CSV table of C-alpha atoms in Angstrom, one decimal:
chain,number,residue,atom,x,y,z
A,1,MET,CA,142.3,97.1,46.2
A,2,PHE,CA,141.2,100.6,47.2
A,3,GLY,CA,138.4,100.5,44.7
A,4,LYS,CA,137.2,97.1,46.4
A,5,LEU,CA,137.3,98.6,49.9
A,6,MET,CA,135.3,101.5,48.8
A,7,GLN,CA,132.7,99.2,47.3
A,8,ALA,CA,132.6,97.2,50.5
A,9,ALA,CA,132.3,100.4,52.7
A,10,ALA,CA,129.4,101.5,50.4
A,11,ALA,CA,127.5,98.3,50.7
A,12,ALA,CA,127.8,98.1,54.5
A,13,ALA,CA,126.6,101.7,54.6
A,14,MET,CA,123.6,100.7,52.5
A,15,LEU,CA,122.8,97.8,54.8
A,16,ALA,CA,123.1,100.0,57.8
A,17,THR,CA,120.7,102.7,56.4
A,18,PRO,CA,117.1,101.9,57.4
A,19,ALA,CA,114.5,101.6,54.5
A,20,LEU,CA,112.7,104.9,53.6
A,21,ALA,CA,109.3,105.2,54.9
A,22,ALA,CA,106.3,105.5,52.3
A,23,PRO,CA,105.3,109.1,52.1
A,24,ASP,CA,102.4,110.1,54.1
A,25,SER,CA,101.1,113.1,51.9
A,26,ILE,CA,99.4,113.3,48.8
A,27,THR,CA,98.5,116.1,46.2
A,28,LEU,CA,95.4,115.4,44.0
A,29,ALA,CA,94.1,117.7,41.3
A,30,MET,CA,90.6,118.6,40.6
A,31,VAL,CA,89.2,120.4,37.5
A,32,LEU,CA,86.6,122.8,39.5
A,33,GLU,CA,87.3,124.5,42.7
A,34,PRO,CA,84.5,124.0,45.2
A,35,PRO,CA,82.4,127.3,45.9
A,36,ASN,CA,82.3,126.5,49.5
A,37,LEU,CA,82.8,123.5,51.7
A,38,ASP,CA,79.4,122.8,53.0
A,39,PRO,CA,77.9,119.8,51.4
A,40,THR,CA,74.6,120.4,53.0
A,41,GLY,CA,74.3,123.9,51.7
A,42,GLY,CA,75.8,123.8,48.1
A,43,THR,CA,75.1,121.8,45.0
A,44,ALA,CA,78.6,121.5,43.4
A,45,ALA,CA,79.9,117.9,43.0
A,46,ALA,CA,83.3,119.6,43.6
A,47,ILE,CA,82.3,120.1,47.4
A,48,ASP,CA,81.9,116.3,47.9
A,49,GLU,CA,85.1,115.6,46.1
A,50,VAL,CA,87.0,117.1,48.8
A,51,VAL,CA,84.9,116.6,51.9
A,52,TYR,CA,82.8,113.3,51.5
A,53,ALA,CA,84.1,110.4,53.7
A,54,ASN,CA,87.4,112.4,54.3
A,55,LEU,CA,86.1,115.4,56.5
A,56,PHE,CA,82.3,114.8,56.8
A,57,GLU,CA,80.3,111.4,57.6
A,58,GLY,CA,76.6,110.5,57.5
A,59,LEU,CA,74.8,107.9,59.2
A,60,THR,CA,75.5,105.6,56.2
A,61,ARG,CA,77.8,106.0,53.4
A,62,ILE,CA,78.4,104.8,49.9
A,63,ALA,CA,81.1,102.1,49.5
A,64,PRO,CA,83.4,102.0,46.5
A,65,ASP,CA,81.1,99.4,44.8
A,66,GLY,CA,78.1,101.6,45.3
A,67,SER,CA,76.6,99.7,48.1
A,68,VAL,CA,75.2,101.3,51.3
A,69,ILE,CA,77.4,100.5,54.4
A,70,PRO,CA,77.5,101.7,58.0
A,71,GLY,CA,78.8,105.1,58.8
A,72,LEU,CA,78.4,107.0,62.0
A,73,ALA,CA,75.5,104.5,62.6
A,74,GLU,CA,77.0,101.0,63.1
A,75,SER,CA,73.7,99.5,62.4
A,76,TRP,CA,69.9,100.3,61.8
A,77,ASN,CA,66.7,98.4,61.6
A,78,SER,CA,63.1,98.9,60.3
A,79,ASP,CA,60.2,96.6,60.6
A,80,ASP,CA,58.0,98.5,58.3
A,81,GLY,CA,60.0,100.8,56.1
A,82,ARG,CA,58.6,103.8,57.9
A,83,THR,CA,60.2,103.8,61.2
A,84,TYR,CA,64.0,103.4,61.2
A,85,THR,CA,66.2,103.2,64.3
A,86,PHE,CA,69.8,104.1,64.0
A,87,HIS,CA,72.4,102.7,66.6
A,88,LEU,CA,75.3,105.2,66.6
A,89,ARG,CA,78.9,104.4,67.2
A,90,PRO,CA,80.3,105.1,70.5
A,91,GLY,CA,83.3,107.4,71.2
A,92,VAL,CA,82.9,109.6,68.1
A,93,THR,CA,84.0,113.3,68.4
A,94,PHE,CA,83.9,116.2,66.0
A,95,HIS,CA,87.2,117.8,65.0
A,96,ASP,CA,86.6,120.6,67.7
A,97,GLY,CA,86.6,117.8,70.3
A,98,ALA,CA,82.8,117.9,71.0
A,99,ALA,CA,81.2,114.6,71.4
A,100,PHE,CA,78.9,113.2,68.6
A,101,ASP,CA,75.7,111.9,69.8
A,102,ALA,CA,71.9,111.4,68.9
A,103,GLN,CA,71.3,115.3,69.4
A,104,ASP,CA,73.7,116.0,66.7
A,105,VAL,CA,71.6,113.7,64.3
A,106,VAL,CA,68.3,115.5,65.3
A,107,PHE,CA,70.0,118.8,64.8
A,108,SER,CA,71.5,117.8,61.3
A,109,LEU,CA,68.3,116.3,60.0
A,110,ASP,CA,66.1,118.9,61.3
A,111,ARG,CA,68.3,121.6,59.8
A,112,ALA,CA,68.3,119.8,56.4
A,113,ARG,CA,64.5,119.6,56.3
A,114,ALA,CA,63.7,123.0,57.7
A,115,ALA,CA,61.4,125.4,55.8
A,116,ASP,CA,64.6,127.8,55.4
A,117,SER,CA,66.9,125.1,54.6
A,118,THR,CA,69.4,125.7,51.7
A,119,ASN,CA,70.1,122.0,51.3
A,120,ALA,CA,70.5,121.5,47.5
A,121,GLN,CA,69.0,118.0,47.9
A,122,LYS,CA,66.1,119.0,50.3
A,123,ALA,CA,63.9,116.3,48.6
A,124,LEU,CA,65.9,113.7,50.5
A,125,PHE,CA,64.5,114.8,53.7
A,126,GLU,CA,60.9,115.7,52.5
A,127,GLY,CA,59.7,112.2,53.7
A,128,ILE,CA,60.8,112.8,57.3
A,129,GLU,CA,58.1,113.3,59.9
A,130,THR,CA,60.0,113.3,63.1
A,131,VAL,CA,63.5,112.8,64.3
A,132,GLU,CA,63.9,111.7,67.9
A,133,ALA,CA,66.8,111.0,70.2
A,134,ILE,CA,66.0,107.9,72.3
A,135,ASP,CA,69.2,108.0,74.1
A,136,PRO,CA,72.7,109.4,73.3
A,137,GLN,CA,73.4,106.5,71.1
A,138,THR,CA,70.1,105.8,69.4
A,139,VAL,CA,68.0,107.8,67.0
A,140,ARG,CA,64.5,107.2,65.7
A,141,VAL,CA,63.4,108.5,62.4
A,142,THR,CA,59.7,108.3,61.7
A,143,LEU,CA,58.7,108.8,57.9
A,144,LYS,CA,55.3,110.1,56.4
A,145,SER,CA,55.2,106.8,54.4
A,146,PRO,CA,57.3,103.8,53.9
A,147,ASP,CA,60.5,104.4,52.0
A,148,GLY,CA,62.8,101.4,51.2
A,149,GLY,CA,65.5,103.8,50.0
A,150,PHE,CA,65.9,105.7,53.1
A,151,PRO,CA,69.3,104.3,54.2
A,152,PHE,CA,70.6,105.1,50.7
A,153,LYS,CA,69.4,108.7,51.0
A,154,MET,CA,71.3,109.1,54.2
A,155,ALA,CA,74.4,108.1,52.4
A,156,TRP,CA,74.4,111.2,50.3
A,157,GLY,CA,76.8,114.0,51.0
A,158,ASP,CA,73.9,116.4,51.6
A,159,ALA,CA,72.9,114.2,54.5
A,160,VAL,CA,76.2,114.3,56.6
A,161,MET,CA,76.3,115.2,60.2
A,162,VAL,CA,77.4,118.6,61.2
A,163,ASP,CA,78.6,120.2,64.2
A,164,GLN,CA,76.0,122.9,65.7
A,165,ALA,CA,78.6,124.7,67.6
A,166,SER,CA,80.6,125.7,64.5
A,167,ILE,CA,77.7,125.6,61.9
A,168,LYS,CA,78.0,129.5,61.2
A,169,ASP,CA,81.6,128.8,59.8
A,170,ILE,CA,80.9,125.5,58.0
A,171,ALA,CA,81.3,127.0,54.6
A,172,THR,CA,84.8,128.1,55.0
A,173,HIS,CA,86.1,126.3,58.1
A,174,PRO,CA,84.1,123.0,58.2
A,175,VAL,CA,84.1,120.8,61.3
A,176,GLY,CA,83.1,117.0,60.9
A,177,THR,CA,83.9,113.7,62.4
A,178,GLY,CA,85.9,112.1,59.5
A,179,PRO,CA,89.5,110.9,59.4
A,180,PHE,CA,90.9,114.3,58.1
A,181,ARG,CA,90.2,117.8,59.5
A,182,PHE,CA,90.3,121.1,57.6
A,183,GLY,CA,93.8,122.5,57.3
A,184,GLU,CA,93.7,125.5,55.0
A,185,TRP,CA,92.2,127.0,51.9
A,186,ARG,CA,94.2,129.1,49.5
A,187,GLN,CA,91.5,130.1,47.2
A,188,GLY,CA,92.2,129.7,43.6
A,189,ASP,CA,94.8,127.4,44.3
A,190,ARG,CA,94.4,124.6,46.8
A,191,ILE,CA,92.8,123.1,49.9
A,192,ARG,CA,94.7,121.1,52.5
A,193,LEU,CA,93.3,118.6,54.9
A,194,ASP,CA,95.2,117.0,57.9
A,195,ALA,CA,94.7,113.7,59.6
A,196,TYR,CA,92.6,113.9,62.7
A,197,ASP,CA,94.2,112.3,65.6
A,198,GLY,CA,91.0,111.7,67.5
A,199,TYR,CA,89.1,109.7,64.7
A,200,TRP,CA,86.9,107.0,65.9
A,201,GLY,CA,87.9,104.5,63.1
A,202,GLU,CA,91.0,103.1,61.5
A,203,LYS,CA,93.6,105.8,61.1
A,204,PRO,CA,94.5,106.8,57.5
A,205,ALA,CA,97.9,106.1,56.1
A,206,LEU,CA,98.2,109.7,55.0
A,207,ASN,CA,99.0,112.5,57.3
A,208,THR,CA,98.0,115.4,54.9
A,209,ALA,CA,96.2,115.6,51.5
A,210,THR,CA,96.2,118.6,49.3
A,211,PHE,CA,93.7,119.3,46.5
A,212,ARG,CA,94.8,121.6,43.8
A,213,PHE,CA,92.6,123.0,41.1
A,214,ILE,CA,93.7,122.7,37.4
A,215,SER,CA,90.8,123.2,34.7
A,216,ASP,CA,93.0,123.5,31.7
A,217,PRO,CA,93.6,120.0,29.9
A,218,SER,CA,97.2,121.0,28.8
A,219,ALA,CA,98.1,122.3,32.3
A,220,ALA,CA,96.8,119.0,33.8
A,221,PHE,CA,99.0,116.8,31.5
A,222,ALA,CA,101.9,119.2,32.1
A,223,ALA,CA,101.5,119.0,36.0
A,224,MET,CA,101.3,115.2,35.8
A,225,MET,CA,104.5,114.8,33.7
A,226,ALA,CA,106.3,117.2,35.8
A,227,GLY,CA,105.5,115.2,38.9
A,228,ASP,CA,103.8,118.2,40.6
A,229,ILE,CA,100.4,116.2,41.1
A,230,ASP,CA,100.3,112.7,42.6
A,231,ALA,CA,96.9,111.8,41.2
A,232,PHE,CA,94.2,113.3,39.1
A,233,PRO,CA,91.1,111.2,39.8
A,234,ILE,CA,89.0,112.6,37.1
A,235,TYR,CA,91.5,113.6,34.5
A,236,PRO,CA,90.3,116.3,32.1
A,237,ALA,CA,92.6,115.4,29.2
A,238,PRO,CA,91.6,112.1,27.8
A,239,GLU,CA,93.6,112.7,24.6
A,240,THR,CA,96.8,112.3,26.6
A,241,LEU,CA,95.8,109.0,28.4
A,242,PRO,CA,97.6,106.6,25.8
A,243,GLN,CA,100.8,108.7,26.6
A,244,LEU,CA,100.4,108.4,30.3
A,245,GLN,CA,99.5,104.7,30.2
A,246,ALA,CA,102.7,104.0,28.2
A,247,ASP,CA,104.8,105.8,31.0
A,248,PRO,CA,105.8,103.3,33.8
A,249,ARG,CA,105.5,106.2,36.4
A,250,PHE,CA,101.8,106.2,36.2
A,251,LYS,CA,98.7,104.0,36.2
A,252,VAL,CA,95.5,105.0,34.4
A,253,LEU,CA,92.3,104.0,36.1
A,254,VAL,CA,89.3,103.6,34.0
A,255,GLY,CA,86.0,103.0,35.5
A,256,THR,CA,82.3,104.1,35.7
A,257,THR,CA,80.7,107.1,37.3
A,258,GLU,CA,77.1,108.1,38.1
A,259,GLY,CA,77.4,111.0,35.8
A,260,GLU,CA,74.6,111.1,33.1
A,261,THR,CA,75.9,113.8,30.7
A,262,ILE,CA,72.7,115.5,29.2
A,263,LEU,CA,71.8,118.4,27.1
A,264,ALA,CA,69.3,120.0,29.5
A,265,MET,CA,66.3,121.8,28.2
A,266,ASN,CA,64.6,124.4,29.9
A,267,HIS,CA,60.7,123.5,29.5
A,268,LYS,CA,59.8,126.9,30.6
A,269,HIS,CA,60.9,128.2,27.2
A,270,PRO,CA,57.7,128.2,25.0
A,271,ALA,CA,59.5,126.4,22.2
A,272,LEU,CA,61.1,123.7,24.2
A,273,ALA,CA,57.8,123.1,26.1
A,274,ASP,CA,56.9,121.4,22.8
A,275,ALA,CA,57.7,117.9,22.8
A,276,LYS,CA,58.2,117.7,19.0
A,277,LEU,CA,61.0,120.3,19.1
A,278,ARG,CA,62.8,118.2,22.0
A,279,LYS,CA,62.2,115.1,19.9
A,280,ALA,CA,64.0,117.0,17.0
A,281,ILE,CA,66.8,118.1,19.1
A,282,ALA,CA,67.4,114.6,20.5
A,283,HIS,CA,67.4,113.1,17.0
A,284,ALA,CA,69.8,115.7,15.8
A,285,ILE,CA,72.6,114.7,18.0
A,286,ASN,CA,75.2,112.1,17.2
A,287,ARG,CA,76.2,110.7,20.6
A,288,GLN,CA,79.2,108.7,19.4
A,289,GLU,CA,80.5,111.9,17.6
A,290,ILE,CA,80.4,113.6,21.0
A,291,ILE,CA,82.0,110.8,22.8
A,292,ASP,CA,84.8,110.6,20.2
A,293,GLY,CA,85.2,114.3,19.8
A,294,ALA,CA,84.7,115.6,23.4
A,295,MET,CA,85.9,112.6,25.4
A,296,PHE,CA,88.1,110.9,22.9
A,297,GLY,CA,86.2,107.7,23.0
A,298,HIS,CA,85.7,107.4,26.6
A,299,GLY,CA,81.8,107.2,27.6
A,300,THR,CA,78.7,105.2,27.1
A,301,PRO,CA,75.8,106.3,25.1
A,302,ILE,CA,72.5,106.6,27.1
A,303,GLY,CA,68.9,107.2,26.3
A,304,THR,CA,67.5,108.2,29.5
A,305,HIS,CA,68.7,109.5,32.8
A,306,PHE,CA,70.1,106.3,34.3
A,307,ALA,CA,73.6,104.7,34.7
A,308,PRO,CA,74.3,101.6,32.2
A,309,HIS,CA,76.1,99.7,35.0
A,310,HIS,CA,72.9,99.7,37.3
A,311,PRO,CA,71.2,96.4,37.1
A,312,ASP,CA,67.9,98.0,36.4
A,313,TYR,CA,69.0,99.9,33.4
A,314,VAL,CA,67.2,99.9,30.2
A,315,ASP,CA,69.0,100.7,27.0
A,316,LEU,CA,66.6,103.3,25.3
A,317,THR,CA,69.0,104.9,23.0
A,318,GLU,CA,67.0,103.7,20.0
A,319,LYS,CA,64.1,106.0,21.0
A,320,SER,CA,66.5,109.0,20.2
A,321,GLN,CA,68.9,107.6,17.7
A,322,TYR,CA,70.8,109.8,15.4
A,323,ASP,CA,68.4,110.8,12.7
A,324,PRO,CA,68.9,114.3,11.2
A,325,GLU,CA,66.3,113.8,8.5
A,326,LEU,CA,63.7,112.9,11.0
A,327,SER,CA,64.8,116.0,13.0
A,328,LYS,CA,64.1,118.1,9.9
A,329,ARG,CA,60.7,116.5,9.2
A,330,LEU,CA,59.8,117.2,12.8
A,331,LEU,CA,60.7,120.8,12.5
A,332,ALA,CA,58.8,121.2,9.3
A,333,GLU,CA,55.7,119.7,11.0
A,334,ALA,CA,56.1,122.2,13.8
A,335,GLY,CA,55.8,124.9,11.4
A,336,ALA,CA,56.6,127.7,13.5
A,337,LYS,CA,60.0,129.4,13.2
A,338,ILE,CA,62.4,128.3,16.0
A,339,PRO,CA,64.1,131.1,17.8
A,340,THR,CA,68.0,131.1,18.3
A,341,LEU,CA,68.5,129.0,21.6
A,342,ARG,CA,71.0,130.1,24.1
A,343,LEU,CA,73.4,127.3,25.0
A,344,ALA,CA,75.2,127.8,28.4
A,345,LEU,CA,78.3,125.9,28.9
A,346,PRO,CA,80.2,125.4,32.3
A,347,PRO,CA,84.0,125.4,32.1
A,348,THR,CA,84.5,121.5,32.3
A,349,PRO,CA,86.3,120.2,29.1
A,350,TYR,CA,83.5,117.7,28.3
A,351,ALA,CA,80.8,120.6,28.3
A,352,ARG,CA,83.0,123.1,26.2
A,353,ARG,CA,84.1,120.5,23.7
A,354,GLY,CA,80.8,118.9,23.5
A,355,GLY,CA,78.9,122.1,23.1
A,356,GLU,CA,80.7,123.0,20.0
A,357,ILE,CA,79.9,119.5,18.6
A,358,VAL,CA,76.2,119.9,19.6
A,359,ALA,CA,75.8,123.4,18.1
A,360,ALA,CA,77.1,122.2,14.9
A,361,GLU,CA,74.8,119.2,14.8
A,362,LEU,CA,71.8,121.4,15.6
A,363,ARG,CA,72.7,123.9,13.0
A,364,ALA,CA,72.8,121.0,10.3
A,365,VAL,CA,69.0,120.5,11.0
A,366,GLY,CA,68.1,124.1,11.2
A,367,ILE,CA,68.4,124.9,14.8
A,368,GLN,CA,70.5,127.8,15.7
A,369,THR,CA,72.2,128.3,19.0
A,370,GLN,CA,74.1,131.1,20.7
A,371,ILE,CA,76.9,129.6,23.0
A,372,THR,CA,77.8,131.4,26.1
A,373,ASN,CA,80.9,130.0,28.0
A,374,MET,CA,80.5,130.4,31.8
A,375,GLU,CA,82.5,130.2,34.9
A,376,TRP,CA,81.3,127.6,37.5
A,377,ALA,CA,80.0,130.2,39.9
A,378,GLN,CA,78.1,131.9,37.2
A,379,TRP,CA,76.5,128.6,35.8
A,380,LEU,CA,75.4,127.6,39.2
A,381,GLU,CA,73.8,131.0,39.9
A,382,GLN,CA,72.2,131.7,36.5
A,383,VAL,CA,71.6,128.3,35.2
A,384,PHE,CA,71.1,125.9,38.2
A,385,LYS,CA,69.5,128.4,40.6
A,386,ASN,CA,67.6,130.7,38.4
A,387,ALA,CA,66.9,128.6,35.4
A,388,ASP,CA,68.0,131.4,33.1
A,389,TYR,CA,69.1,129.4,30.1
A,390,ASP,CA,67.6,127.3,27.0
A,391,LEU,CA,70.1,124.6,26.7
A,392,THR,CA,73.0,123.4,28.6
A,393,ILE,CA,75.4,120.6,28.8
A,394,ILE,CA,76.2,119.1,32.4
A,395,SER,CA,76.9,115.8,34.0
A,396,HIS,CA,74.7,114.9,36.8
A,397,VAL,CA,76.9,112.9,39.1
A,398,GLU,CA,74.7,112.1,42.1
A,399,PRO,CA,73.7,108.4,42.4
A,400,MET,CA,70.5,107.2,41.5
A,401,ASP,CA,69.0,110.8,40.9
A,402,ILE,CA,66.2,110.0,38.5
A,403,GLY,CA,63.8,111.5,40.8
A,404,ILE,CA,65.0,115.0,40.1
A,405,TYR,CA,62.6,115.1,37.3
A,406,ALA,CA,59.7,115.0,39.7
A,407,ARG,CA,61.0,118.1,41.6
A,408,LYS,CA,59.2,121.2,41.5
A,409,ASP,CA,61.1,124.4,40.5
A,410,TYR,CA,64.2,122.2,39.4
A,411,TYR,CA,66.0,123.9,36.6
A,412,PHE,CA,64.7,121.8,33.9
A,413,ASN,CA,61.2,122.8,34.9
A,414,TYR,CA,60.0,119.4,33.6
A,415,ARG,CA,56.4,118.6,34.3
A,416,ASN,CA,54.8,115.0,33.9
A,417,PRO,CA,52.1,113.8,36.3
A,418,ALA,CA,52.6,110.2,35.2
A,419,PHE,CA,56.2,110.5,36.0
A,420,ASP,CA,55.5,111.9,39.4
A,421,GLN,CA,53.0,109.0,40.1
A,422,VAL,CA,55.8,106.5,39.4
A,423,MET,CA,58.1,108.3,41.7
A,424,ALA,CA,55.6,108.4,44.4
A,425,ARG,CA,55.1,104.8,44.2
A,426,LEU,CA,59.0,104.1,44.0
A,427,ASP,CA,59.3,106.1,47.2
A,428,ALA,CA,56.7,104.0,49.0
A,429,ALA,CA,57.9,100.6,47.7
A,430,THR,CA,60.0,98.3,49.8
A,431,ASP,CA,59.8,95.2,47.6
A,432,ALA,CA,63.0,95.0,45.4
A,433,ALA,CA,61.0,93.6,42.4
A,434,GLU,CA,58.5,96.3,42.5
A,435,ARG,CA,61.1,99.0,42.9
A,436,SER,CA,63.0,97.5,39.8
A,437,ALA,CA,59.8,97.7,37.6
A,438,LEU,CA,59.1,101.3,38.6
A,439,LEU,CA,62.7,102.4,37.9
A,440,LYS,CA,62.3,100.7,34.4
A,441,GLN,CA,58.9,102.5,33.8
A,442,ALA,CA,60.5,105.8,34.9
A,443,GLN,CA,63.3,105.5,32.4
A,444,GLU,CA,60.7,104.8,29.5
A,445,ILE,CA,58.7,107.8,30.4
A,446,LEU,CA,61.8,110.2,30.2
A,447,ALA,CA,62.9,108.7,27.1
A,448,ASP,CA,59.4,108.7,25.4
A,449,ASP,CA,58.8,112.4,26.5
A,450,HIS,CA,62.5,113.4,25.4
A,451,ALA,CA,62.7,115.3,28.7
A,452,ASN,CA,66.3,116.1,27.8
A,453,ALA,CA,68.7,115.1,25.2
A,454,PHE,CA,70.7,112.2,26.9
A,455,LEU,CA,74.2,112.0,25.6
A,456,PHE,CA,76.5,109.7,27.4
A,457,GLN,CA,77.4,108.3,30.9
A,458,MET,CA,80.7,109.9,32.0
A,459,ALA,CA,83.7,107.4,32.4
A,460,LYS,CA,86.0,107.8,35.3
A,461,THR,CA,89.4,108.4,33.7
A,462,GLY,CA,91.9,108.9,36.5
A,463,VAL,CA,95.6,109.1,36.5
A,464,ALA,CA,98.0,108.4,39.4
A,465,LYS,CA,101.6,107.8,40.2
A,466,ALA,CA,102.3,104.1,40.0
A,467,GLU,CA,103.1,103.6,43.9
A,468,ILE,CA,99.6,104.9,44.9
A,469,GLU,CA,97.1,102.4,46.2
A,470,GLY,CA,93.4,102.6,47.3
A,471,LEU,CA,91.9,105.3,45.1
A,472,TRP,CA,88.4,104.6,43.7
A,473,GLU,CA,88.5,103.1,40.3
A,474,ASN,CA,84.8,103.7,39.8
A,475,ALA,CA,82.8,106.6,41.2
A,476,PRO,CA,79.5,105.5,42.7
A,477,MET,CA,79.3,109.1,43.9
A,478,PRO,CA,81.3,112.3,43.5
A,479,ALA,CA,84.0,111.7,46.0
A,480,ASN,CA,87.8,111.2,46.5
A,481,ASP,CA,87.6,108.9,49.5
A,482,LEU,CA,91.2,108.8,51.0
A,483,THR,CA,90.3,106.5,53.8
A,484,ALA,CA,92.2,103.5,52.1
A,485,VAL,CA,94.7,105.6,50.0
A,486,ARG,CA,98.3,104.6,50.8
A,487,TRP,CA,101.7,104.8,48.9
A,488,LYS,CA,103.5,101.4,48.6
A,489,ASP,CA,106.2,100.7,51.1
C-alpha cells in the first residue's frame, strides 16, 4: 500500500512539473580558427563560417538552396542590368544601436572598391561606377557595363554592410546588423555570439552560439562522443561517420558544397608554365584514390573548376583521366629535367591526407615533391598572399568562383587571354542562355589548359545531435547560418 501511495505521489509530481524548455544555446565546432572576424578584409572561409548571416548581412544573401534572396534590401530592380536600385528594409540597426540606412551602403561599397581596399574579393566591386543614396531607404548602384550577376555578387560575405563608427575594430570586435552580436573571442579556443535583441527580422531560437576550434580528427570524434560538441557542420573525420550514423544520439548530414578541391599550380614557376608538364601532373593523379584515401569515399571527381551540382556543369574528367603511362610519355617528350616541386599543405585533413597520396602518385611517374606542412596563417601569408609555392592542395569554397582564373596577380598566376575574354563577356551578359553557354566554354578552356589539377568536389559531411534542427545540409557558401537552427521541444 505504501509503495502504491509513493507511486501515485510521484505521478502527481510529474504531472505538476512543467515541461522543460528546449535549450537556447548551441556549441558548434570548426576545423580552423578564423584569423580575424572581418569578412571584408580577410580571405579565410572560417571568417564567413562564423559571421555570415549571423553577425553580418549584405544587401542580398544566399539561401540554403543556393538562390539569391533579399537581405538588407527587401527588393531591387534593374531595367538594363547596368543600373540597380536597392530598396532597404526600414527599422534596421547595427549592434551598437546606430541606424542602418543608404549612407551605410555607400560607405560599405565605396570602402570595398577603394584603391587601398584590402577586400580579398575586390573583383566583385570592380564593375561599380557610382553608389548613390537617393534617400535614406534607397540606393542606386551604377555599373560600368551591364552585369546580370550583380545581385549574386552582393550576396558574398565580402560584400556585407559594415558600421563606419566601429570599422577600426572590425577584425576583433565586429559590429553588424545580424540576429547575433559579438560576445567574446578566446583565441585558440572559442568565439561566442549572443542574440541581438534589436534585430529587425524574426528573432532566432538560440540565445547564444559558441564556435570551438578542433582541427585534429581524433579529437573531433572524441568531442562528439563525449557530448562536448552539439554539432560539427563540416566534420573532419569521415572515417568515423558510420559509427556516428549508427548512434541514435546523432544524425549525419551529407550534402554538397561549393568546394572545388584542387592541386593548385604556380604558373610563375618556369617548369609549371609549360602546359605539357601541367598535363603530365594531371594525368598522374588518381582522383578516386584521393577521395577514398583522404575523404573515405566522400567527394565527387571534377575535371574543371565548377560544382557538379550546378545546372551548367560539364563533366570534363576524361580530359585529365588517370593515365600514368601518358604522364611518363609527356615528361619524356618535354626532355628537360623536372626540378623537385615544393608541395605546400595547409592544416586541413583533406590537404594533409591528400597531399601524401598526390606526392606518391607524382613520384611514381618521375616527379619529385618536397612537402611542407603549414599552419593556416602561414599558408594564407606565404601561398595565397605572396604566391611563394610550387604546388598546394586547397578547397575553394566560394560560390561560382570560376572567374578567379581571370584575376591578375591571383596566386595561381594563370594567364589566358581567351579565358579572360569569356569572363568579360559573361560579366556583360544578362541572357540566361548566353551566360550558360559562356560558363560551359570557360570550363572547357580550364580543362584543356590544365590550369590546375582538379581533384574533387568537397562533400559536406556534418554531424549533429539528433535533437537539432535547421542546420544547412548543403553549403552553397561557407557559412553556418544559425537563423533557423533550434532544438526540438
